[in-house]
mmCIF file of C-alpha atoms in Angstrom:
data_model
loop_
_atom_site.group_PDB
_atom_site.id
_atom_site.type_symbol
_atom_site.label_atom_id
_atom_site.label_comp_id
_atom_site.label_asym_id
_atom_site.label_seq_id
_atom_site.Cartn_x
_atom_site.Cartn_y
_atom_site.Cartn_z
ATOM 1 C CA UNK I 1154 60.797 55.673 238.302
ATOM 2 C CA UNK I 1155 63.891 53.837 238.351
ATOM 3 C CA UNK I 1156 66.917 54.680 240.507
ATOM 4 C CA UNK I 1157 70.960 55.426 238.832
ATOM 5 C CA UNK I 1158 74.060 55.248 240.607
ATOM 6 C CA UNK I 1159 76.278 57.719 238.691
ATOM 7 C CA UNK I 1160 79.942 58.281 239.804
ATOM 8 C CA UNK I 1161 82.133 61.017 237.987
ATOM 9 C CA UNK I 1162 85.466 62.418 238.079
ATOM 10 C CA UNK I 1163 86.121 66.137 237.309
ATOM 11 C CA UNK I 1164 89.373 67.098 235.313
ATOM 12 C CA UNK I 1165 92.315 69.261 237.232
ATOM 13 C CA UNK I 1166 90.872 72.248 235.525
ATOM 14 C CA UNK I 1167 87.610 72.114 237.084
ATOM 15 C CA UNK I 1168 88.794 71.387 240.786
ATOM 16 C CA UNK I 1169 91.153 74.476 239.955
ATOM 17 C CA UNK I 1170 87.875 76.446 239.411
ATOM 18 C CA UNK I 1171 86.188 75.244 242.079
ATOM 19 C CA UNK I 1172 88.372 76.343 244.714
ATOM 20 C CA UNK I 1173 89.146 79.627 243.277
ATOM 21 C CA UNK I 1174 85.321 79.784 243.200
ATOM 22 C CA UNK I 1175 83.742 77.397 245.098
ATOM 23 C CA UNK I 1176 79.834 76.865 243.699
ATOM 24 C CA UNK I 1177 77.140 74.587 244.596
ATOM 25 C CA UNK I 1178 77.259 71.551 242.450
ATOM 26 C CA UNK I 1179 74.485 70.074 243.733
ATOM 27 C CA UNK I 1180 72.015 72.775 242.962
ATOM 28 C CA UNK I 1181 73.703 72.843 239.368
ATOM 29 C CA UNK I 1182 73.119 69.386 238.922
ATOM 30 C CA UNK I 1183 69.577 69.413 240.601
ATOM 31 C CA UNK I 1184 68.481 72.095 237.549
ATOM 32 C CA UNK I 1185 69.711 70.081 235.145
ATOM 33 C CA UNK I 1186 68.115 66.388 236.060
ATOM 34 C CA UNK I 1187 64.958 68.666 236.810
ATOM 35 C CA UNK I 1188 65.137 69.770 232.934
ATOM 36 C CA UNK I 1189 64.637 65.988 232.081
ATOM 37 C CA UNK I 1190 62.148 65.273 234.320
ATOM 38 C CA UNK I 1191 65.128 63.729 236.699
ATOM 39 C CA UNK I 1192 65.430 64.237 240.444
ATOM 40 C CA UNK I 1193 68.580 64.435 242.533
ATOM 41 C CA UNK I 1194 68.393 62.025 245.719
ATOM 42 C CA UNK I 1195 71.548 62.819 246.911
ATOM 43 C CA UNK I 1196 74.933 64.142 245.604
ATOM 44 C CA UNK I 1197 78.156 63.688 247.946
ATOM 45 C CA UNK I 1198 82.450 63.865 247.137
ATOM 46 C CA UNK I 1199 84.195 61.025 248.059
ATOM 47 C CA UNK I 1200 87.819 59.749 247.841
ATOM 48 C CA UNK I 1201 89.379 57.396 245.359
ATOM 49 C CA UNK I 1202 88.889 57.026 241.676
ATOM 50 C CA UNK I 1203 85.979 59.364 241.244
ATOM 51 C CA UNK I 1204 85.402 62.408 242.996
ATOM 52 C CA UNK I 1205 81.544 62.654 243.009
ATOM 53 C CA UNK I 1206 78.416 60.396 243.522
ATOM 54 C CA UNK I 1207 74.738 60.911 243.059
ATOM 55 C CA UNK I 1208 71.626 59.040 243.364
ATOM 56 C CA UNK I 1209 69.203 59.961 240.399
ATOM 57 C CA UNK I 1210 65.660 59.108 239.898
ATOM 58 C CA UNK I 1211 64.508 59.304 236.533
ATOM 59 C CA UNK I 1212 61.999 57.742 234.437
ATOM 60 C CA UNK I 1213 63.500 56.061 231.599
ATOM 61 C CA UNK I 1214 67.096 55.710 230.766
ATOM 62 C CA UNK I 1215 66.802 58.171 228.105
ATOM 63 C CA UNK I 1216 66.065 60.945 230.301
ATOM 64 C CA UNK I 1217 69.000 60.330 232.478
ATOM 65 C CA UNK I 1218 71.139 59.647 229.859
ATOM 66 C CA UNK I 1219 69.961 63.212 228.297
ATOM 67 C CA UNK I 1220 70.677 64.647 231.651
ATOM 68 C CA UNK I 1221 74.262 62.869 232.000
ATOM 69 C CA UNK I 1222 75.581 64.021 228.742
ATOM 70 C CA UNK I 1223 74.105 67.637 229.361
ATOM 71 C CA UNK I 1224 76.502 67.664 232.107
ATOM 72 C CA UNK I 1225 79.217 66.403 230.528
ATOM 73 C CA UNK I 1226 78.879 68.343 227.779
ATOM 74 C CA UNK I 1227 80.173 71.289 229.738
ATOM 75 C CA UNK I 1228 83.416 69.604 229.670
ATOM 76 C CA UNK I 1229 84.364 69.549 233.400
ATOM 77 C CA UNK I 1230 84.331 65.642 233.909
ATOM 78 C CA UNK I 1231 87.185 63.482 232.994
ATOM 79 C CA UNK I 1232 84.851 60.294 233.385
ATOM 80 C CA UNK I 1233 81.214 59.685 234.108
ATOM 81 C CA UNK I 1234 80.040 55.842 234.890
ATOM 82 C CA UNK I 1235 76.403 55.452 235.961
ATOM 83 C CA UNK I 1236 74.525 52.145 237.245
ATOM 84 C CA UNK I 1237 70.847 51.326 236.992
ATOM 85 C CA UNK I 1238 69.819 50.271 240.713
ATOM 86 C CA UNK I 1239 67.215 47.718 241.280
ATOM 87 C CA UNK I 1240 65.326 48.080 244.827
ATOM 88 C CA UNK I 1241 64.899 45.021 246.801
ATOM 89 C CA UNK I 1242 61.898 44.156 245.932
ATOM 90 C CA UNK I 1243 63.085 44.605 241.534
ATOM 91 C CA UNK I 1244 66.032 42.273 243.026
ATOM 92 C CA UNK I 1245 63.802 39.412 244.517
ATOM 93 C CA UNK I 1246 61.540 39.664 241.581
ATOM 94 C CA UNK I 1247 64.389 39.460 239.135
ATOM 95 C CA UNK I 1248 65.664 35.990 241.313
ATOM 96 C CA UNK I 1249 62.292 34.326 240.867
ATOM 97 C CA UNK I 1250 62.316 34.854 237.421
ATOM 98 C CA UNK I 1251 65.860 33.382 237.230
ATOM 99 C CA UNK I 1252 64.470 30.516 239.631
ATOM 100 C CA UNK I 1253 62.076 29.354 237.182
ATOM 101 C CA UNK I 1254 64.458 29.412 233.983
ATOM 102 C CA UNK I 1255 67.046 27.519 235.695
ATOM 103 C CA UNK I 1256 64.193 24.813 236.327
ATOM 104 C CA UNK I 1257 64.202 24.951 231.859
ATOM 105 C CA UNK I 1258 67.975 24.382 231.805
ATOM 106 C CA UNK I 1259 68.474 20.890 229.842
ATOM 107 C CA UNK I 1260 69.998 18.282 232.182
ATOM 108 C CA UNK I 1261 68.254 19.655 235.058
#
């Protein structure tokens, strides 16, 4: 399964929401990766330009794409921007590859 970095913002009418009722977003989001055959690693709030990350394991970008828009859908992010992750090992793998077509670059 292949790991997402997805960062999202929530508009001022959800925060309003929120703390007038705060809820448990991670559980929420948890349900709805689960629906998809997604899993949750980890969900935190940060600072800055977007107000939430999670960690999502999925197994095809389909699935957490599916999962993604479902939550957007319900119209409470302002912006969504995910990242496909590649583990160490995917990221050693992928510079051997690139090792051996730089050897097929003319002039070399």
């Amino acid at each position: 399964m292949a790991l997402y970095l997805t960062q999202a913002a929530y508009t001022a009418e959800a925060w309003a929401a929120m703390a007038k009722d705060p809820a448990d977003r991670p559980a929420a989001v948890r349900a709805l990766a689960e629906r998809f055959g997604c899993k949750l690693l980890a969900f935190y709030y940060c600072f800055g330009e977007y107000d939430s990350v999670l960690l999502i394991e999925g197994p095809d970008e389909t699935s957490v794409a599916s999962a993604l828009i479902g939550a957007a859908a319900a119209g409470h992010l302002r912006s969504l921007k995910t990242t496909q992750l590649l583990t160490n090992e995917q990221g050693m793998e992928a510079m051997r590859k690139a090792g051996t077509a730089a050897l097929l670059v003319p002039g070399r």
